[in-house]
């Protein structure tokens, strides 16, 4: 364990002592870096009981995976750190207690390395935390942490040590701030450039990612970055386009790890084609990135009012839109002429699309066209006059003329039709016209209708009640009569019979045969029947 | 009962604004209850008529189906082919109906026919008016339109509500109401609404040239108010026929020898309106001298509704869809 620790510590030392450019070279220092990271990881393990890894797995893993492991372990640490820091900010006295504890621990442990490591660990964790925040999040976090640490400056005797001085820490952090913020409000480019540089460096060399976690390495790294960032951050137009030679110098410094030659003056030494290509590419990239960062051209900005774009700029732009509708027709001479030709041709053909009136029903009947008969009239003139006179005098006895007959026939037909229609419509019921004829009326309905419509049946043809019985008063059946009633009826009957018989004998005396034809007939008939019977018997 | 509408034709001078009924001092309308009940009756009558119209429109679907079936049977009988199996059950009944049909009843009646059923019997009576607060050029244009459409009358809009205008027009037996809209003096909208529940066609106006624009009153001379002959060019689709119908029934039936011509010519869904007067030229029977008279404009149909203007919930028969990707390729009125 101690060997491992020692090796780990040595690795750290070694890393710290290497030059920054060496980090960019692949595989030269990676083993060392791995051991150092593993060592640090072990140290941090006790602070994070929940971490899933017992040790950093480094063999056969690539940078991304190592980074993930570290990240996984450090994330909970950060939050606890923040809480601690806040707590310390509120109660400065607690720090001393902690410091005492730390000292105690350090005294107990004889291993100087261990103590150093503890401090280193603290430092590492704190600045690692800082670094993480810087690397991952925005600078506000850093500000907070730095502020807290600045507040604690006076009271930090417990923690401070020959290795670790709060003030140094603060200074370091301020420098970092100054790098990032000093130019920030004036020139965002600087910050972005620096960040891009960081990223670029990462892209160039994968191992750098796990190295970023290490505090000391970062310190060294940051130093290197400081120089470059300063130069880039304070770069001006002149540096790039002023024709001065610093530009190429700076760029080449980034790129030229592979290249052997130290290039001070561009003109003196020939560049290989590859280098020239790379220079061109880099310049292109620079330009594109610059364009991306600049505020966009007004044509690409979406909705623009006239106030937001430069004056008369819309005139210079060539706008082209695809319209989905057919444009309105422009009425030119030709159009008008063609229309007029069309109209003329239609007029000549007399082919119009007018509204057609529907033919209306005639309101008056057609006048009767009287047909004149050409043949000579058969009647003499005297007869014609005679007929006229008769018609005038007695219209009833006049013979009917042809037209009269026709009229009669027509009216009969029409009445028949009307009757049928009325019976169909049930609208106005008109019964059959009553033709006065002598006929025996029986008390039976004239028609037995099978149809549902009872309206067509009339009982006008039946005998009226008065015709059946024209009696007065209360009508009683024989069984309903009382004794007095019966007597009354019998007496009435007798009186009647007597009155009639009183007449009869008088009549009989006068004439035997013709007086009473009915009885005479009856007698004769009776006699004949008797005689016949006699004759029959005789036969 | 004297209301301003009855005084329109022909003798009395037309009052400047549509006076509401309430302001009329007339001895006939004595009690408010009587007037109120008459209003209710009119309202109920309108409701009933509209229900009938909707019911008949509803039946059209069934009628159409029956018509199709009869067509199939008729064809089968003519060609001597066996009757399709799905019609076997109803075949006897349908055949009986076919025998009883005549050319009038054979064709299925649609609500469109109903809308213009009475149009052919009487001359159309048109009410012209504008949107609210019309500008002077719009009023001038409306006056010109009054001369262009025969048998029409213009009224001031004032502050009347559309529903009021339509109601009074219906009760006074107007057949059409035409509204004209504008944009800063330039007329840009025309709404033709056929009155007893008829269809409403909404047009946009473009390239308007009014008679006033061309020259002064004296120079341009008078315009004959004869009933004109009509020309409809390139209204080939069903929608085109419908629009042509709407425009046609705004005009009365002319005499055969009328010298005035109104042209509606369709080109890629833009309808040109032209108003000409013609004379036989000197060069023989085939030469015609045309003189353009009256306003000229392009109409662009954007909506047809199966109801009058005031009925917001009326069904839209057709509406323009300019935002479709294929809008450029499609032509709805002609070709």
CSV table of C-alpha atoms in Angstrom, one decimal, chain A residues 36-460:
chain,number,residue,atom,x,y,z
A,36,UNK,CA,-1.4,9.5,-10.2
A,37,UNK,CA,-5.1,9.6,-10.8
A,38,UNK,CA,-5.5,6.2,-9.2
A,39,UNK,CA,-3.7,7.4,-6.2
A,40,UNK,CA,-5.8,10.5,-5.9
A,41,UNK,CA,-8.9,8.5,-6.3
A,42,UNK,CA,-7.9,6.2,-3.4
A,43,UNK,CA,-7.4,9.2,-1.3
A,44,UNK,CA,-10.7,10.6,-2.0
A,45,UNK,CA,-12.5,7.3,-1.4
A,46,UNK,CA,-13.0,7.7,2.4
A,47,UNK,CA,-14.8,11.0,1.9
A,48,UNK,CA,-17.3,9.3,-0.4
A,49,UNK,CA,-18.7,6.2,1.3
A,50,UNK,CA,-21.4,5.6,-1.3
A,51,UNK,CA,-19.1,5.5,-4.3
A,52,UNK,CA,-19.5,2.3,-6.4
A,53,UNK,CA,-15.8,1.9,-7.1
A,54,UNK,CA,-13.2,0.7,-4.7
A,55,UNK,CA,-10.4,2.0,-6.8
A,56,UNK,CA,-10.0,3.7,-10.1
A,57,UNK,CA,-10.0,1.1,-12.9
A,58,UNK,CA,-7.4,2.3,-15.2
A,59,UNK,CA,-6.0,-0.6,-17.1
A,60,UNK,CA,-7.5,-1.0,-20.5
A,61,UNK,CA,-9.9,1.8,-20.1
A,62,UNK,CA,-9.8,4.9,-22.3
A,63,UNK,CA,-9.9,8.4,-21.2
A,64,UNK,CA,-13.6,8.9,-21.4
A,65,UNK,CA,-14.3,5.9,-19.1
A,66,UNK,CA,-11.7,7.0,-16.5
A,67,UNK,CA,-13.2,10.4,-16.5
A,68,UNK,CA,-16.6,9.0,-16.0
A,69,UNK,CA,-15.4,7.1,-12.9
A,70,UNK,CA,-13.8,10.1,-11.4
A,71,UNK,CA,-16.8,12.2,-12.1
A,72,UNK,CA,-19.1,9.7,-10.5
A,73,UNK,CA,-17.1,9.8,-7.4
A,74,UNK,CA,-16.6,13.5,-7.2
A,75,UNK,CA,-20.2,14.7,-7.8
A,76,UNK,CA,-21.5,13.9,-4.3
A,77,UNK,CA,-18.4,15.4,-2.8
A,78,UNK,CA,-19.1,18.7,-4.4
A,79,UNK,CA,-22.4,19.1,-2.8
A,80,UNK,CA,-21.0,18.2,0.6
A,81,UNK,CA,-18.2,20.6,0.1
A,82,UNK,CA,-20.5,23.4,-0.7
A,83,UNK,CA,-22.4,22.8,2.4
A,84,UNK,CA,-19.3,22.7,4.5
A,85,UNK,CA,-18.1,25.9,3.0
A,86,UNK,CA,-21.4,27.6,3.7
A,87,UNK,CA,-21.3,26.4,7.2
A,88,UNK,CA,-17.9,27.7,7.7
A,89,UNK,CA,-18.9,31.0,6.2
A,90,UNK,CA,-21.6,31.3,8.9
A,91,UNK,CA,-19.6,29.9,11.8
A,92,UNK,CA,-16.0,30.6,11.4
A,93,UNK,CA,-15.2,29.0,14.7
A,94,UNK,CA,-15.9,25.6,13.5
A,95,UNK,CA,-13.1,25.8,11.1
A,96,UNK,CA,-10.6,25.9,13.9
A,97,UNK,CA,-12.1,22.8,15.4
A,98,UNK,CA,-11.8,21.1,12.1
A,99,UNK,CA,-8.3,22.4,11.7
A,100,UNK,CA,-7.4,21.0,15.1
A,101,UNK,CA,-8.9,17.7,14.1
A,102,UNK,CA,-6.8,17.7,11.0
A,103,UNK,CA,-3.7,18.5,12.9
A,104,UNK,CA,-4.4,15.8,15.4
A,105,UNK,CA,-4.8,13.3,12.6
A,106,UNK,CA,-1.7,14.5,11.1
A,107,UNK,CA,0.2,14.2,14.3
A,108,UNK,CA,-1.1,10.7,14.9
A,109,UNK,CA,0.1,9.6,11.6
A,110,UNK,CA,3.8,9.6,11.3
A,111,UNK,CA,3.8,9.4,7.6
A,112,UNK,CA,4.6,12.9,6.4
A,113,UNK,CA,3.4,12.0,3.1
A,114,UNK,CA,0.1,11.1,4.5
A,115,UNK,CA,-0.2,14.5,6.1
A,116,UNK,CA,0.8,16.2,3.0
A,117,UNK,CA,-1.5,14.0,1.2
A,118,UNK,CA,-4.3,15.0,3.5
A,119,UNK,CA,-3.6,18.6,2.9
A,120,UNK,CA,-3.1,17.9,-0.7
A,121,UNK,CA,-6.4,16.0,-0.6
A,122,UNK,CA,-8.1,19.0,0.9
A,123,UNK,CA,-6.5,21.2,-1.5
A,124,UNK,CA,-7.2,18.8,-4.2
A,125,UNK,CA,-10.8,18.4,-3.2
A,126,UNK,CA,-11.3,22.1,-2.9
A,127,UNK,CA,-9.5,23.2,-5.9
A,128,UNK,CA,-10.7,20.1,-7.7
A,129,UNK,CA,-14.1,21.3,-6.8
A,130,UNK,CA,-13.2,24.7,-8.1
A,131,UNK,CA,-11.8,23.3,-11.2
A,132,UNK,CA,-14.7,21.1,-11.8
A,133,UNK,CA,-17.0,23.9,-11.4
A,134,UNK,CA,-14.9,26.0,-13.7
A,135,UNK,CA,-14.7,23.3,-16.2
A,136,UNK,CA,-18.3,22.2,-16.1
A,137,UNK,CA,-20.4,25.1,-15.0
A,138,UNK,CA,-20.3,28.8,-15.3
A,139,UNK,CA,-18.1,31.1,-13.4
A,140,UNK,CA,-20.7,32.1,-10.8
A,141,UNK,CA,-20.0,28.9,-8.9
A,142,UNK,CA,-16.4,29.8,-8.8
A,143,UNK,CA,-17.2,33.2,-7.5
A,144,UNK,CA,-19.3,31.8,-4.6
A,145,UNK,CA,-16.6,29.4,-3.6
A,146,UNK,CA,-13.9,32.0,-3.9
A,147,UNK,CA,-15.9,34.5,-1.9
A,148,UNK,CA,-16.4,32.0,0.8
A,149,UNK,CA,-12.8,31.2,0.9
A,150,UNK,CA,-11.9,34.8,0.9
A,151,UNK,CA,-14.1,35.4,3.9
A,152,UNK,CA,-12.4,32.7,5.8
A,153,UNK,CA,-8.9,34.2,5.2
A,154,UNK,CA,-8.4,35.7,8.5
A,155,UNK,CA,-9.4,32.7,10.6
A,156,UNK,CA,-7.8,30.0,8.8
A,157,UNK,CA,-4.8,29.3,11.1
A,158,UNK,CA,-5.9,25.8,11.6
A,159,UNK,CA,-5.9,24.8,8.0
A,160,UNK,CA,-3.0,26.8,6.8
A,161,UNK,CA,0.2,25.1,6.5
A,162,UNK,CA,3.5,25.5,4.7
A,163,UNK,CA,2.0,23.8,1.7
A,164,UNK,CA,-1.4,25.3,1.8
A,165,UNK,CA,-2.0,29.0,2.2
A,166,UNK,CA,-5.4,30.4,1.8
A,167,UNK,CA,-4.1,33.6,0.5
A,168,UNK,CA,-2.1,31.9,-2.1
A,169,UNK,CA,-5.2,30.1,-3.1
A,170,UNK,CA,-7.1,33.3,-3.3
A,171,UNK,CA,-4.5,34.9,-5.4
A,172,UNK,CA,-4.5,32.0,-7.7
A,173,UNK,CA,-8.2,32.1,-8.0
A,174,UNK,CA,-8.2,35.8,-8.6
A,175,UNK,CA,-5.6,35.3,-11.3
A,176,UNK,CA,-7.9,32.8,-12.9
A,177,UNK,CA,-10.7,35.2,-12.6
A,178,UNK,CA,-8.8,38.0,-14.1
A,179,UNK,CA,-7.9,35.8,-17.1
A,180,UNK,CA,-11.5,34.9,-17.6
A,181,UNK,CA,-13.3,38.0,-16.5
A,182,UNK,CA,-10.8,40.7,-17.1
A,183,UNK,CA,-11.5,40.7,-20.7
A,184,UNK,CA,-15.0,39.3,-20.5
A,185,UNK,CA,-17.1,42.4,-20.7
A,186,UNK,CA,-15.0,44.0,-23.4
A,187,UNK,CA,-14.3,41.1,-25.5
A,188,UNK,CA,-16.1,37.8,-25.2
A,189,UNK,CA,-13.8,36.4,-27.8
A,190,UNK,CA,-11.1,36.1,-25.3
A,191,UNK,CA,-13.1,33.8,-23.0
A,192,UNK,CA,-14.5,31.8,-25.8
A,193,UNK,CA,-11.1,31.5,-27.4
A,194,UNK,CA,-9.7,30.3,-24.2
A,195,UNK,CA,-12.4,27.8,-23.8
A,196,UNK,CA,-12.0,26.7,-27.3
A,197,UNK,CA,-8.3,26.4,-26.8
A,198,UNK,CA,-9.0,24.1,-23.9
A,199,UNK,CA,-11.4,22.1,-26.0
A,200,UNK,CA,-9.0,22.1,-28.8
A,201,UNK,CA,-6.3,20.9,-26.5
A,202,UNK,CA,-8.6,18.2,-25.3
A,203,UNK,CA,-9.4,17.1,-28.8
A,204,UNK,CA,-5.8,17.0,-29.6
A,205,UNK,CA,-4.8,14.8,-26.7
A,206,UNK,CA,-7.3,12.5,-25.0
A,207,UNK,CA,-5.2,11.9,-22.0
A,208,UNK,CA,-5.5,15.5,-21.0
A,209,UNK,CA,-9.0,14.8,-19.8
A,210,UNK,CA,-8.0,12.8,-16.8
A,211,UNK,CA,-5.2,15.0,-16.1
A,212,UNK,CA,-7.5,18.0,-15.7
A,213,UNK,CA,-8.7,16.5,-12.6
A,214,UNK,CA,-5.4,16.8,-10.9
A,215,UNK,CA,-4.9,19.9,-9.1
A,216,UNK,CA,-1.2,20.3,-9.6
A,217,UNK,CA,-1.4,19.4,-13.2
A,218,UNK,CA,-4.1,21.9,-13.6
A,219,UNK,CA,-2.0,24.5,-11.9
A,220,UNK,CA,0.8,23.8,-14.4
A,221,UNK,CA,-1.7,23.7,-17.2
A,222,UNK,CA,-3.4,26.8,-16.2
A,223,UNK,CA,0.0,28.5,-16.2
A,224,UNK,CA,0.5,27.6,-19.7
A,225,UNK,CA,-2.9,28.5,-20.6
A,226,UNK,CA,-2.6,31.8,-18.9
A,227,UNK,CA,0.2,32.9,-21.1
A,228,UNK,CA,-1.6,31.9,-24.2
A,229,UNK,CA,-5.0,33.1,-23.1
A,230,UNK,CA,-3.5,36.5,-22.3
A,231,UNK,CA,-2.0,36.8,-25.7
A,232,UNK,CA,-5.2,35.7,-27.4
A,233,UNK,CA,-7.5,37.6,-25.2
A,234,UNK,CA,-5.7,40.8,-25.7
A,235,UNK,CA,-5.4,40.2,-29.4
A,236,UNK,CA,-6.7,42.9,-31.6
A,237,UNK,CA,-7.5,43.4,-35.2
A,238,UNK,CA,-4.1,44.5,-35.9
A,239,UNK,CA,-2.6,41.3,-34.7
A,240,UNK,CA,-4.6,39.3,-37.2
A,241,UNK,CA,-4.9,41.5,-40.1
A,242,UNK,CA,-2.4,44.2,-39.4
A,243,UNK,CA,0.2,42.3,-41.2
A,244,UNK,CA,2.3,41.8,-38.2
A,245,UNK,CA,3.9,38.5,-37.6
A,246,UNK,CA,2.7,37.7,-34.1
A,247,UNK,CA,-0.4,35.9,-35.4
A,248,UNK,CA,1.4,33.1,-37.1
A,249,UNK,CA,3.7,32.8,-34.1
A,250,UNK,CA,0.9,32.2,-31.8
A,251,UNK,CA,-0.9,29.8,-34.0
A,252,UNK,CA,2.1,27.8,-34.8
A,253,UNK,CA,2.9,27.5,-31.1
A,254,UNK,CA,-0.3,25.5,-30.7
A,255,UNK,CA,0.1,23.4,-33.7
A,256,UNK,CA,3.7,22.7,-34.0
A,257,UNK,CA,4.4,20.0,-31.5
A,258,UNK,CA,4.8,17.7,-34.4
A,259,UNK,CA,7.0,20.0,-36.2
A,260,UNK,CA,10.7,20.2,-35.5
A,261,UNK,CA,11.6,23.7,-36.6
A,262,UNK,CA,11.2,26.7,-34.3
A,263,UNK,CA,9.5,29.2,-36.6
A,264,UNK,CA,10.2,32.8,-35.6
A,265,UNK,CA,10.0,34.5,-39.0
A,266,UNK,CA,7.6,33.3,-41.6
A,267,UNK,CA,9.5,34.6,-44.5
A,268,UNK,CA,12.9,32.9,-43.7
A,269,UNK,CA,11.9,29.3,-43.4
A,270,UNK,CA,9.9,27.4,-46.0
A,271,UNK,CA,6.7,25.7,-44.9
A,272,UNK,CA,5.7,22.3,-46.1
A,273,UNK,CA,2.5,21.9,-48.0
A,274,UNK,CA,0.9,20.2,-45.1
A,275,UNK,CA,1.8,23.1,-42.9
A,276,UNK,CA,0.4,25.6,-45.4
A,277,UNK,CA,-2.8,23.6,-45.7
A,278,UNK,CA,-3.1,23.5,-42.0
A,279,UNK,CA,-2.5,27.2,-41.7
A,280,UNK,CA,-5.2,27.9,-44.3
A,281,UNK,CA,-7.6,25.5,-42.6
A,282,UNK,CA,-7.0,27.2,-39.3
A,283,UNK,CA,-7.6,30.6,-40.7
A,284,UNK,CA,-10.8,29.4,-42.3
A,285,UNK,CA,-11.9,27.9,-39.0
A,286,UNK,CA,-11.1,31.1,-37.2
A,287,UNK,CA,-13.1,33.1,-39.6
A,288,UNK,CA,-16.1,30.8,-39.4
A,289,UNK,CA,-16.0,30.8,-35.7
A,290,UNK,CA,-15.8,34.5,-35.6
A,291,UNK,CA,-18.8,34.8,-38.0
A,292,UNK,CA,-20.7,32.5,-35.7
A,293,UNK,CA,-20.0,34.6,-32.7
A,294,UNK,CA,-20.8,37.9,-34.4
A,295,UNK,CA,-24.4,39.2,-34.3
A,296,UNK,CA,-26.1,37.8,-37.4
A,297,UNK,CA,-26.7,39.7,-40.6
A,298,UNK,CA,-30.1,41.3,-40.6
A,299,UNK,CA,-31.5,39.1,-43.4
A,300,UNK,CA,-30.9,36.1,-41.2
A,301,UNK,CA,-32.5,37.5,-38.1
A,302,UNK,CA,-36.1,36.5,-38.6
A,303,UNK,CA,-38.6,39.4,-38.2
A,304,UNK,CA,-36.9,42.7,-38.8
A,305,UNK,CA,-38.4,46.1,-38.6
A,306,UNK,CA,-37.1,49.0,-40.6
A,307,UNK,CA,-35.5,50.4,-37.4
A,308,UNK,CA,-33.4,47.4,-36.8
A,309,UNK,CA,-31.7,47.2,-40.2
A,310,UNK,CA,-29.4,49.7,-41.8
A,311,UNK,CA,-31.0,52.3,-44.0
A,312,UNK,CA,-31.9,51.4,-47.5
A,313,UNK,CA,-30.5,47.9,-47.0
A,314,UNK,CA,-33.7,46.3,-48.3
A,315,UNK,CA,-33.0,47.7,-51.7
A,316,UNK,CA,-29.7,46.0,-51.9
A,317,UNK,CA,-31.0,42.6,-51.0
A,318,UNK,CA,-32.3,40.3,-53.8
A,319,UNK,CA,-35.5,38.8,-52.4
A,320,UNK,CA,-37.2,35.8,-54.0
A,321,UNK,CA,-40.2,34.0,-52.6
A,322,UNK,CA,-42.2,31.2,-53.9
A,323,UNK,CA,-45.9,32.2,-54.2
A,324,UNK,CA,-48.6,29.6,-53.8
A,325,UNK,CA,-51.3,31.6,-55.5
A,326,UNK,CA,-51.6,32.7,-59.1
A,327,UNK,CA,-51.0,36.4,-59.4
A,328,UNK,CA,-53.9,38.7,-60.2
A,329,UNK,CA,-54.2,39.2,-64.0
A,330,UNK,CA,-52.8,42.4,-65.3
A,331,UNK,CA,-55.3,43.9,-67.7
A,332,UNK,CA,-53.3,44.8,-70.8
A,333,UNK,CA,-54.4,45.9,-74.2
A,334,UNK,CA,-54.2,42.4,-75.5
A,335,UNK,CA,-56.4,41.1,-72.8
A,336,UNK,CA,-59.1,43.7,-73.5
A,337,UNK,CA,-58.8,43.1,-77.2
A,338,UNK,CA,-59.3,39.4,-76.8
A,339,UNK,CA,-62.3,39.9,-74.6
A,340,UNK,CA,-63.9,42.2,-77.1
A,341,UNK,CA,-63.3,39.8,-79.9
A,342,UNK,CA,-65.0,37.1,-77.9
A,343,UNK,CA,-67.9,39.4,-77.3
A,344,UNK,CA,-68.2,40.3,-80.9
A,345,UNK,CA,-68.2,36.7,-82.0
A,346,UNK,CA,-70.9,35.9,-79.5
A,347,UNK,CA,-73.1,38.8,-80.7
A,348,UNK,CA,-72.8,37.7,-84.3
A,349,UNK,CA,-73.7,34.2,-83.4
A,350,UNK,CA,-76.4,35.6,-81.1
A,351,UNK,CA,-75.4,33.0,-78.5
A,352,UNK,CA,-76.1,34.5,-75.1
A,353,UNK,CA,-76.4,32.9,-71.7
A,354,UNK,CA,-79.5,34.8,-70.7
A,355,UNK,CA,-82.0,33.9,-68.0
A,356,UNK,CA,-84.8,31.8,-69.6
A,357,UNK,CA,-88.2,32.8,-68.4
A,358,UNK,CA,-90.4,29.9,-67.5
A,359,UNK,CA,-93.6,29.8,-69.6
A,360,UNK,CA,-96.5,30.9,-67.4
A,361,UNK,CA,-99.9,29.3,-67.4
A,362,UNK,CA,-102.5,31.3,-69.3
A,363,UNK,CA,-104.9,33.0,-67.0
A,364,UNK,CA,-107.8,33.2,-69.5
A,365,UNK,CA,-109.2,30.4,-71.5
A,366,UNK,CA,-108.9,30.5,-75.2
A,367,UNK,CA,-111.7,32.1,-77.0
A,368,UNK,CA,-114.1,29.6,-78.4
A,369,UNK,CA,-113.5,29.2,-82.1
A,370,UNK,CA,-117.0,28.7,-83.4
A,371,UNK,CA,-117.1,26.3,-86.3
A,372,UNK,CA,-119.4,27.3,-89.1
A,373,UNK,CA,-121.2,24.6,-90.9
A,374,UNK,CA,-121.2,25.0,-94.6
A,375,UNK,CA,-124.0,22.7,-95.6
A,376,UNK,CA,-127.4,24.1,-96.4
A,377,UNK,CA,-129.8,24.1,-93.5
A,378,UNK,CA,-132.4,21.4,-93.7
A,379,UNK,CA,-135.0,23.4,-91.9
A,380,UNK,CA,-137.0,26.1,-93.7
A,381,UNK,CA,-136.9,29.6,-92.5
A,382,UNK,CA,-140.5,29.4,-91.2
A,383,UNK,CA,-139.6,26.5,-89.1
A,384,UNK,CA,-136.6,28.3,-87.7
A,385,UNK,CA,-138.8,31.2,-86.7
A,386,UNK,CA,-141.3,28.8,-85.2
A,387,UNK,CA,-138.6,27.1,-83.1
A,388,UNK,CA,-137.5,30.5,-81.9
A,389,UNK,CA,-140.9,31.6,-80.9
A,390,UNK,CA,-141.6,28.4,-79.1
A,391,UNK,CA,-138.3,28.7,-77.2
A,392,UNK,CA,-139.2,32.2,-76.2
A,393,UNK,CA,-142.7,31.4,-75.1
A,394,UNK,CA,-142.3,28.0,-73.5
A,395,UNK,CA,-138.7,27.1,-73.0
A,396,UNK,CA,-139.7,23.8,-71.5
A,397,UNK,CA,-141.4,22.4,-74.7
A,398,UNK,CA,-138.9,23.7,-77.2
A,399,UNK,CA,-136.9,21.0,-78.9
A,400,UNK,CA,-133.2,21.0,-77.8
A,401,UNK,CA,-130.7,22.3,-80.2
A,402,UNK,CA,-127.5,20.7,-81.1
A,403,UNK,CA,-125.5,23.0,-78.9
A,404,UNK,CA,-127.9,22.5,-76.1
A,405,UNK,CA,-127.4,18.8,-76.3
A,406,UNK,CA,-123.7,19.2,-76.4
A,407,UNK,CA,-123.8,21.4,-73.4
A,408,UNK,CA,-125.9,18.9,-71.5
A,409,UNK,CA,-123.6,16.1,-72.3
A,410,UNK,CA,-120.6,18.2,-71.3
A,411,UNK,CA,-122.2,19.2,-68.1
A,412,UNK,CA,-123.0,15.7,-67.3
A,413,UNK,CA,-119.5,14.5,-67.9
A,414,UNK,CA,-118.1,17.3,-65.9
A,415,UNK,CA,-120.4,16.6,-63.0
A,416,UNK,CA,-119.4,13.0,-63.0
A,417,UNK,CA,-115.7,14.0,-63.1
A,418,UNK,CA,-116.2,16.4,-60.2
A,419,UNK,CA,-117.9,13.8,-58.2
A,420,UNK,CA,-115.1,11.4,-58.7
A,421,UNK,CA,-112.5,14.0,-57.8
A,422,UNK,CA,-114.4,15.1,-54.8
A,423,UNK,CA,-114.7,11.7,-53.5
A,424,UNK,CA,-111.0,11.2,-54.0
A,425,UNK,CA,-110.1,14.4,-52.2
A,426,UNK,CA,-112.8,14.3,-49.5
A,427,UNK,CA,-112.6,18.0,-49.7
A,428,UNK,CA,-116.0,19.3,-50.6
A,429,UNK,CA,-118.5,16.5,-50.5
A,430,UNK,CA,-121.2,16.9,-53.0
A,431,UNK,CA,-123.6,14.0,-53.1
A,432,UNK,CA,-125.0,12.7,-56.3
A,433,UNK,CA,-127.5,15.0,-57.9
A,434,UNK,CA,-131.0,14.1,-57.0
A,435,UNK,CA,-132.9,13.3,-60.1
A,436,UNK,CA,-136.6,13.2,-59.3
A,437,UNK,CA,-138.0,9.9,-60.4
A,438,UNK,CA,-140.9,7.9,-59.3
A,439,UNK,CA,-139.7,4.8,-57.8
A,440,UNK,CA,-140.5,2.6,-54.9
A,441,UNK,CA,-138.3,3.4,-52.0
A,442,UNK,CA,-137.4,0.6,-49.8
A,443,UNK,CA,-135.8,1.2,-46.5
A,444,UNK,CA,-132.4,-0.2,-47.6
A,445,UNK,CA,-129.2,1.7,-48.1
A,446,UNK,CA,-128.6,2.3,-51.8
A,447,UNK,CA,-125.0,1.1,-52.0
A,448,UNK,CA,-123.1,-1.3,-49.8
A,449,UNK,CA,-119.6,0.2,-49.9
A,450,UNK,CA,-116.6,-2.0,-49.5
A,451,UNK,CA,-114.2,0.9,-49.3
A,452,UNK,CA,-113.0,2.5,-46.2
A,453,UNK,CA,-114.4,5.8,-47.0
A,454,UNK,CA,-117.8,6.1,-45.6
A,455,UNK,CA,-118.2,9.6,-46.9
A,456,UNK,CA,-119.3,8.5,-50.3
A,457,UNK,CA,-122.2,6.6,-48.9
A,458,UNK,CA,-125.2,8.7,-48.5
A,459,UNK,CA,-128.3,7.7,-46.7
A,460,UNK,CA,-130.3,10.4,-48.5
